[in-house]
Amino acid sequence: MTTDLYPNVAALLTEVETLLKAKLLIKINDDHKDGLDPEASFTKPISANTYEINVPKKEFINFCVAHELLHLKQHGLNVVSSGLAFPLNQDNLSQVVSEVGDFTTTCVLHQIIIPDLKDLDVLTYEVQQAILTRVLDVIPQEKPTDSAFLKLSRTLQILDTFIFCEGFKTRNTTLHHTYPLAFDAAEKLLKAMHKNTIDTNRKLRGTIIKGLNAVTEFYQNMGIQLPALNQTMTVSPVLSERQLNHQHLSQLFELWNPSELISQQNTTYLVGIDKTDQQSSFVIQNIDMSPENMKVLYQLSPKDFFTKFNINYCLRDNSTL
């Protein structure tokens, strides 16, 4: 199957295999719908150190494989990531919050890989047109009776389409005429989370947080009763070597018990809130919360604390993502 790849995409596959120390296989699925859903491609482990990249349509194999490889490269480079902090206390609420938060983070990560997709010559006009065709086919047109959740979902899908299809985010397009409200809302969200260069983990974390805050403001203004994403989603902490090794945890983070929001009352969660941006950054479970033990934890260096509880973190450096 690699014989169908452009030489530069095949070279990227080899680079990512080396980075991950893994074998990457390609599988073509049969998607008979019109157009292309860029999120329909995915990668899954099939055995130890072997992963399978699933491509929805062979005609778009180079775009889909490159798209997945660039996300795998991000994973291999340990870039900032996000995730649901704790199970929420209402039916299906955890799934909704997780999907909204994850999709927002993915939109930011897509901003990083767009220049690479262009350099690989795989984000062609044909690919963009196929993505637009699928959007117009699957996203229902706007109606006065639409629920707030449908409006939110539609806006996020249009937002991701903006990122992939730069040529179609002008107002004189079918996309704008078909979804005028979602188009306007997506424009505002993209402006809030857009950054010309996201080349360090520090910039990436800041852009993800801007996105989460903008989406929170958007759905709260529509009357959707979801908790704020800066509380319910963690975003990997990013620290300098000095902060990691020469400061106390108490100087950088506050440990918060979200008991009023969680569903599993038999499990104790403590969320680390970054004192600078008020973003949930990590979570630990079922620890001794006595004043004596909390004092000991707060006096640890962040590096010792992260090691003790196996918490992933990213270095604040100048290396290119």
Short mmCIF file of N, CA and C in Angstrom, two decimals, residues 138-241:
data_model
loop_
_atom_site.label_atom_id
_atom_site.label_comp_id
_atom_site.label_asym_id
_atom_site.label_seq_id
_atom_site.Cartn_x
_atom_site.Cartn_y
_atom_site.Cartn_z
N VAL A 138 -23.77 16.33 5.21
CA VAL A 138 -24.12 15.72 6.50
C VAL A 138 -24.58 16.70 7.56
N ILE A 139 -24.19 17.97 7.47
CA ILE A 139 -24.62 18.94 8.50
C ILE A 139 -25.98 19.51 8.12
N PRO A 140 -26.98 19.35 8.98
CA PRO A 140 -28.31 19.85 8.64
C PRO A 140 -28.33 21.37 8.53
N GLN A 141 -29.17 21.87 7.63
CA GLN A 141 -29.30 23.32 7.48
C GLN A 141 -29.91 23.93 8.74
N GLU A 142 -29.67 25.20 8.90
CA GLU A 142 -30.13 25.90 10.10
C GLU A 142 -31.63 26.12 10.09
N LYS A 143 -32.24 25.92 11.26
CA LYS A 143 -33.68 26.15 11.44
C LYS A 143 -33.91 26.91 12.73
N PRO A 144 -34.97 27.70 12.82
CA PRO A 144 -35.27 28.43 14.06
C PRO A 144 -35.48 27.49 15.25
N THR A 145 -35.87 26.26 14.99
CA THR A 145 -36.16 25.31 16.08
C THR A 145 -34.94 24.50 16.52
N ASP A 146 -33.79 24.77 15.94
CA ASP A 146 -32.59 24.01 16.31
C ASP A 146 -32.30 24.13 17.80
N SER A 147 -31.90 23.02 18.40
CA SER A 147 -31.51 23.05 19.81
C SER A 147 -30.15 23.73 19.95
N ALA A 148 -29.86 24.19 21.16
CA ALA A 148 -28.58 24.84 21.42
C ALA A 148 -27.43 23.87 21.19
N PHE A 149 -27.62 22.60 21.54
CA PHE A 149 -26.56 21.62 21.35
C PHE A 149 -26.28 21.39 19.86
N LEU A 150 -27.33 21.39 19.03
CA LEU A 150 -27.13 21.24 17.60
C LEU A 150 -26.37 22.45 17.05
N LYS A 151 -26.70 23.63 17.53
CA LYS A 151 -25.99 24.84 17.09
C LYS A 151 -24.51 24.77 17.46
N LEU A 152 -24.24 24.27 18.67
CA LEU A 152 -22.85 24.14 19.12
C LEU A 152 -22.10 23.14 18.25
N SER A 153 -22.71 21.97 18.01
CA SER A 153 -22.07 20.94 17.20
C SER A 153 -21.81 21.45 15.79
N ARG A 154 -22.78 22.10 15.21
CA ARG A 154 -22.62 22.61 13.85
C ARG A 154 -21.50 23.65 13.78
N THR A 155 -21.45 24.52 14.76
CA THR A 155 -20.42 25.57 14.77
C THR A 155 -19.03 24.97 14.85
N LEU A 156 -18.84 23.95 15.70
CA LEU A 156 -17.52 23.34 15.83
C LEU A 156 -17.12 22.63 14.54
N GLN A 157 -18.09 22.00 13.86
CA GLN A 157 -17.77 21.35 12.58
C GLN A 157 -17.37 22.37 11.52
N ILE A 158 -18.08 23.50 11.50
CA ILE A 158 -17.72 24.56 10.56
C ILE A 158 -16.34 25.13 10.90
N LEU A 159 -16.05 25.25 12.19
CA LEU A 159 -14.74 25.73 12.62
C LEU A 159 -13.62 24.85 12.07
N ASP A 160 -13.76 23.53 12.21
CA ASP A 160 -12.73 22.62 11.71
C ASP A 160 -12.64 22.70 10.18
N THR A 161 -13.77 22.90 9.52
CA THR A 161 -13.77 23.06 8.07
C THR A 161 -13.00 24.31 7.66
N PHE A 162 -13.18 25.39 8.42
CA PHE A 162 -12.40 26.61 8.15
C PHE A 162 -10.90 26.32 8.13
N ILE A 163 -10.46 25.52 9.11
CA ILE A 163 -9.03 25.29 9.28
C ILE A 163 -8.47 24.50 8.10
N PHE A 164 -9.21 23.50 7.64
CA PHE A 164 -8.75 22.70 6.50
C PHE A 164 -8.98 23.40 5.16
N CYS A 165 -10.05 24.15 5.04
CA CYS A 165 -10.48 24.67 3.74
C CYS A 165 -10.41 26.19 3.73
N GLU A 166 -9.21 26.71 3.70
CA GLU A 166 -9.04 28.16 3.77
C GLU A 166 -9.72 28.88 2.63
N GLY A 167 -9.79 28.24 1.48
CA GLY A 167 -10.39 28.88 0.33
C GLY A 167 -11.90 29.02 0.41
N PHE A 168 -12.52 28.38 1.40
CA PHE A 168 -13.98 28.39 1.48
C PHE A 168 -14.48 29.10 2.74
N LYS A 169 -13.59 29.83 3.44
CA LYS A 169 -14.06 30.51 4.65
C LYS A 169 -14.36 31.99 4.41
N THR A 170 -14.47 32.39 3.14
CA THR A 170 -14.92 33.74 2.84
C THR A 170 -16.45 33.76 2.82
N ARG A 171 -17.02 34.92 2.92
CA ARG A 171 -18.47 35.03 3.07
C ARG A 171 -19.23 34.73 1.77
N ASN A 172 -18.59 34.94 0.65
CA ASN A 172 -19.29 34.69 -0.61
C ASN A 172 -19.10 33.25 -1.05
N THR A 173 -19.51 32.31 -0.19
CA THR A 173 -19.38 30.89 -0.50
C THR A 173 -20.66 30.17 -0.10
N THR A 174 -20.80 28.95 -0.63
CA THR A 174 -21.96 28.12 -0.26
C THR A 174 -21.98 27.84 1.24
N LEU A 175 -20.80 27.69 1.83
CA LEU A 175 -20.72 27.42 3.26
C LEU A 175 -21.38 28.54 4.06
N HIS A 176 -21.11 29.77 3.70
CA HIS A 176 -21.71 30.90 4.42
C HIS A 176 -23.19 31.01 4.15
N HIS A 177 -23.59 30.81 2.90
CA HIS A 177 -25.01 30.94 2.57
C HIS A 177 -25.84 29.84 3.21
N THR A 178 -25.25 28.66 3.39
CA THR A 178 -26.00 27.53 3.95
C THR A 178 -26.07 27.58 5.47
N TYR A 179 -24.99 28.04 6.11
CA TYR A 179 -24.94 28.05 7.58
C TYR A 179 -24.51 29.44 8.07
N PRO A 180 -25.31 30.48 7.85
CA PRO A 180 -24.86 31.84 8.19
C PRO A 180 -24.58 32.03 9.68
N LEU A 181 -25.41 31.48 10.56
CA LEU A 181 -25.21 31.67 11.99
C LEU A 181 -23.98 30.91 12.49
N ALA A 182 -23.87 29.65 12.07
CA ALA A 182 -22.71 28.85 12.46
C ALA A 182 -21.44 29.43 11.86
N PHE A 183 -21.52 29.94 10.66
CA PHE A 183 -20.37 30.56 9.98
C PHE A 183 -19.85 31.74 10.80
N ASP A 184 -20.77 32.62 11.21
CA ASP A 184 -20.37 33.79 11.99
C ASP A 184 -19.77 33.38 13.33
N ALA A 185 -20.39 32.39 13.99
CA ALA A 185 -19.89 31.94 15.29
C ALA A 185 -18.53 31.28 15.15
N ALA A 186 -18.35 30.47 14.10
CA ALA A 186 -17.06 29.81 13.87
C ALA A 186 -15.97 30.82 13.57
N GLU A 187 -16.31 31.89 12.85
CA GLU A 187 -15.34 32.96 12.59
C GLU A 187 -14.81 33.55 13.90
N LYS A 188 -15.73 33.79 14.84
CA LYS A 188 -15.33 34.38 16.12
C LYS A 188 -14.46 33.41 16.92
N LEU A 189 -14.83 32.13 16.90
CA LEU A 189 -14.04 31.14 17.63
C LEU A 189 -12.64 31.01 17.03
N LEU A 190 -12.56 30.99 15.70
CA LEU A 190 -11.26 30.86 15.05
C LEU A 190 -10.38 32.06 15.37
N LYS A 191 -10.96 33.24 15.40
CA LYS A 191 -10.21 34.45 15.73
C LYS A 191 -9.68 34.36 17.16
N ALA A 192 -10.50 33.81 18.06
CA ALA A 192 -10.11 33.71 19.47
C ALA A 192 -8.96 32.73 19.68
N MET A 193 -8.94 31.65 18.89
CA MET A 193 -7.92 30.62 19.12
C MET A 193 -6.83 30.60 18.06
N HIS A 194 -6.87 31.55 17.13
CA HIS A 194 -5.88 31.55 16.06
C HIS A 194 -4.57 32.15 16.53
N LYS A 195 -3.47 31.55 16.14
CA LYS A 195 -2.14 32.10 16.39
C LYS A 195 -1.30 31.78 15.17
N ASN A 196 -0.61 32.79 14.64
CA ASN A 196 0.14 32.61 13.40
C ASN A 196 1.19 31.51 13.51
N THR A 197 1.87 31.45 14.65
CA THR A 197 2.91 30.44 14.83
C THR A 197 2.71 29.75 16.17
N ILE A 198 2.51 28.44 16.12
CA ILE A 198 2.42 27.64 17.35
C ILE A 198 3.57 26.65 17.29
N ASP A 199 4.74 27.08 17.77
CA ASP A 199 5.93 26.27 17.59
C ASP A 199 6.56 25.79 18.89
N THR A 200 5.94 26.09 20.03
CA THR A 200 6.43 25.58 21.31
C THR A 200 5.25 25.07 22.12
N ASN A 201 5.55 24.23 23.09
CA ASN A 201 4.48 23.72 23.96
C ASN A 201 3.81 24.84 24.74
N ARG A 202 4.57 25.85 25.10
CA ARG A 202 3.97 26.98 25.83
C ARG A 202 2.91 27.67 24.98
N LYS A 203 3.25 27.94 23.72
CA LYS A 203 2.28 28.58 22.82
C LYS A 203 1.09 27.66 22.56
N LEU A 204 1.36 26.37 22.44
CA LEU A 204 0.29 25.41 22.18
C LEU A 204 -0.68 25.36 23.35
N ARG A 205 -0.15 25.25 24.55
CA ARG A 205 -1.02 25.23 25.73
C ARG A 205 -1.87 26.50 25.80
N GLY A 206 -1.22 27.65 25.58
CA GLY A 206 -1.97 28.91 25.65
C GLY A 206 -3.07 28.99 24.62
N THR A 207 -2.81 28.47 23.42
CA THR A 207 -3.82 28.51 22.35
C THR A 207 -4.97 27.55 22.65
N ILE A 208 -4.66 26.37 23.18
CA ILE A 208 -5.72 25.43 23.56
C ILE A 208 -6.60 26.05 24.64
N ILE A 209 -5.99 26.69 25.62
CA ILE A 209 -6.77 27.30 26.70
C ILE A 209 -7.66 28.42 26.15
N LYS A 210 -7.13 29.22 25.24
CA LYS A 210 -7.96 30.26 24.61
C LYS A 210 -9.15 29.64 23.89
N GLY A 211 -8.90 28.52 23.21
CA GLY A 211 -9.99 27.84 22.51
C GLY A 211 -11.04 27.31 23.47
N LEU A 212 -10.61 26.66 24.54
CA LEU A 212 -11.55 26.12 25.53
C LEU A 212 -12.37 27.24 26.17
N ASN A 213 -11.72 28.34 26.49
CA ASN A 213 -12.44 29.46 27.10
C ASN A 213 -13.42 30.10 26.13
N ALA A 214 -13.02 30.20 24.86
CA ALA A 214 -13.92 30.79 23.86
C ALA A 214 -15.15 29.91 23.63
N VAL A 215 -14.93 28.60 23.57
CA VAL A 215 -16.06 27.68 23.38
C VAL A 215 -16.97 27.69 24.61
N THR A 216 -16.39 27.76 25.81
CA THR A 216 -17.19 27.85 27.03
C THR A 216 -18.07 29.09 26.99
N GLU A 217 -17.49 30.24 26.65
CA GLU A 217 -18.26 31.48 26.58
C GLU A 217 -19.37 31.36 25.53
N PHE A 218 -19.06 30.71 24.42
CA PHE A 218 -20.05 30.56 23.34
C PHE A 218 -21.25 29.74 23.81
N TYR A 219 -21.02 28.57 24.42
CA TYR A 219 -22.18 27.76 24.80
C TYR A 219 -22.90 28.31 26.03
N GLN A 220 -22.19 28.99 26.91
CA GLN A 220 -22.87 29.60 28.05
C GLN A 220 -23.76 30.74 27.60
N ASN A 221 -23.34 31.50 26.59
CA ASN A 221 -24.17 32.58 26.04
C ASN A 221 -25.42 32.04 25.37
N MET A 222 -25.38 30.77 24.91
CA MET A 222 -26.57 30.16 24.31
C MET A 222 -27.46 29.51 25.36
N GLY A 223 -27.06 29.55 26.62
CA GLY A 223 -27.86 28.97 27.68
C GLY A 223 -27.62 27.50 27.93
N ILE A 224 -26.55 26.94 27.34
CA ILE A 224 -26.23 25.53 27.57
C ILE A 224 -25.60 25.38 28.95
N GLN A 225 -26.20 24.54 29.76
CA GLN A 225 -25.74 24.37 31.13
C GLN A 225 -24.65 23.30 31.21
N LEU A 226 -23.48 23.66 30.74
CA LEU A 226 -22.30 22.81 30.88
C LEU A 226 -21.29 23.53 31.75
N PRO A 227 -20.57 22.80 32.60
CA PRO A 227 -19.53 23.45 33.39
C PRO A 227 -18.41 23.96 32.49
N ALA A 228 -17.68 24.92 32.98
CA ALA A 228 -16.60 25.53 32.21
C ALA A 228 -15.52 24.51 31.87
N LEU A 229 -15.03 24.56 30.64
CA LEU A 229 -14.03 23.60 30.18
C LEU A 229 -12.69 23.78 30.88
N ASN A 230 -12.41 24.97 31.40
CA ASN A 230 -11.13 25.13 32.10
C ASN A 230 -11.12 24.37 33.42
N GLN A 231 -12.32 23.98 33.91
CA GLN A 231 -12.41 23.16 35.11
C GLN A 231 -12.44 21.67 34.78
N THR A 232 -13.21 21.31 33.77
CA THR A 232 -13.50 19.89 33.53
C THR A 232 -12.53 19.21 32.57
N MET A 233 -11.74 19.99 31.83
CA MET A 233 -10.74 19.42 30.93
C MET A 233 -9.35 19.78 31.44
N THR A 234 -8.46 18.79 31.49
CA THR A 234 -7.08 19.09 31.83
C THR A 234 -6.29 19.40 30.56
N VAL A 235 -5.35 20.32 30.68
CA VAL A 235 -4.40 20.63 29.61
C VAL A 235 -3.01 20.46 30.20
N SER A 236 -2.18 19.66 29.55
CA SER A 236 -0.87 19.30 30.10
C SER A 236 -0.12 20.51 30.64
N PRO A 237 0.44 20.37 31.84
CA PRO A 237 1.25 21.47 32.37
C PRO A 237 2.53 21.67 31.56
N VAL A 238 2.91 22.91 31.39
CA VAL A 238 4.14 23.26 30.68
C VAL A 238 4.99 24.10 31.62
N LEU A 239 6.17 23.60 31.96
CA LEU A 239 7.03 24.28 32.92
C LEU A 239 8.47 24.35 32.42
N SER A 240 9.17 25.34 32.91
CA SER A 240 10.60 25.45 32.63
C SER A 240 11.36 24.52 33.56
N GLU A 241 12.63 24.31 33.27
CA GLU A 241 13.47 23.48 34.13
C GLU A 241 13.56 24.08 35.54
#
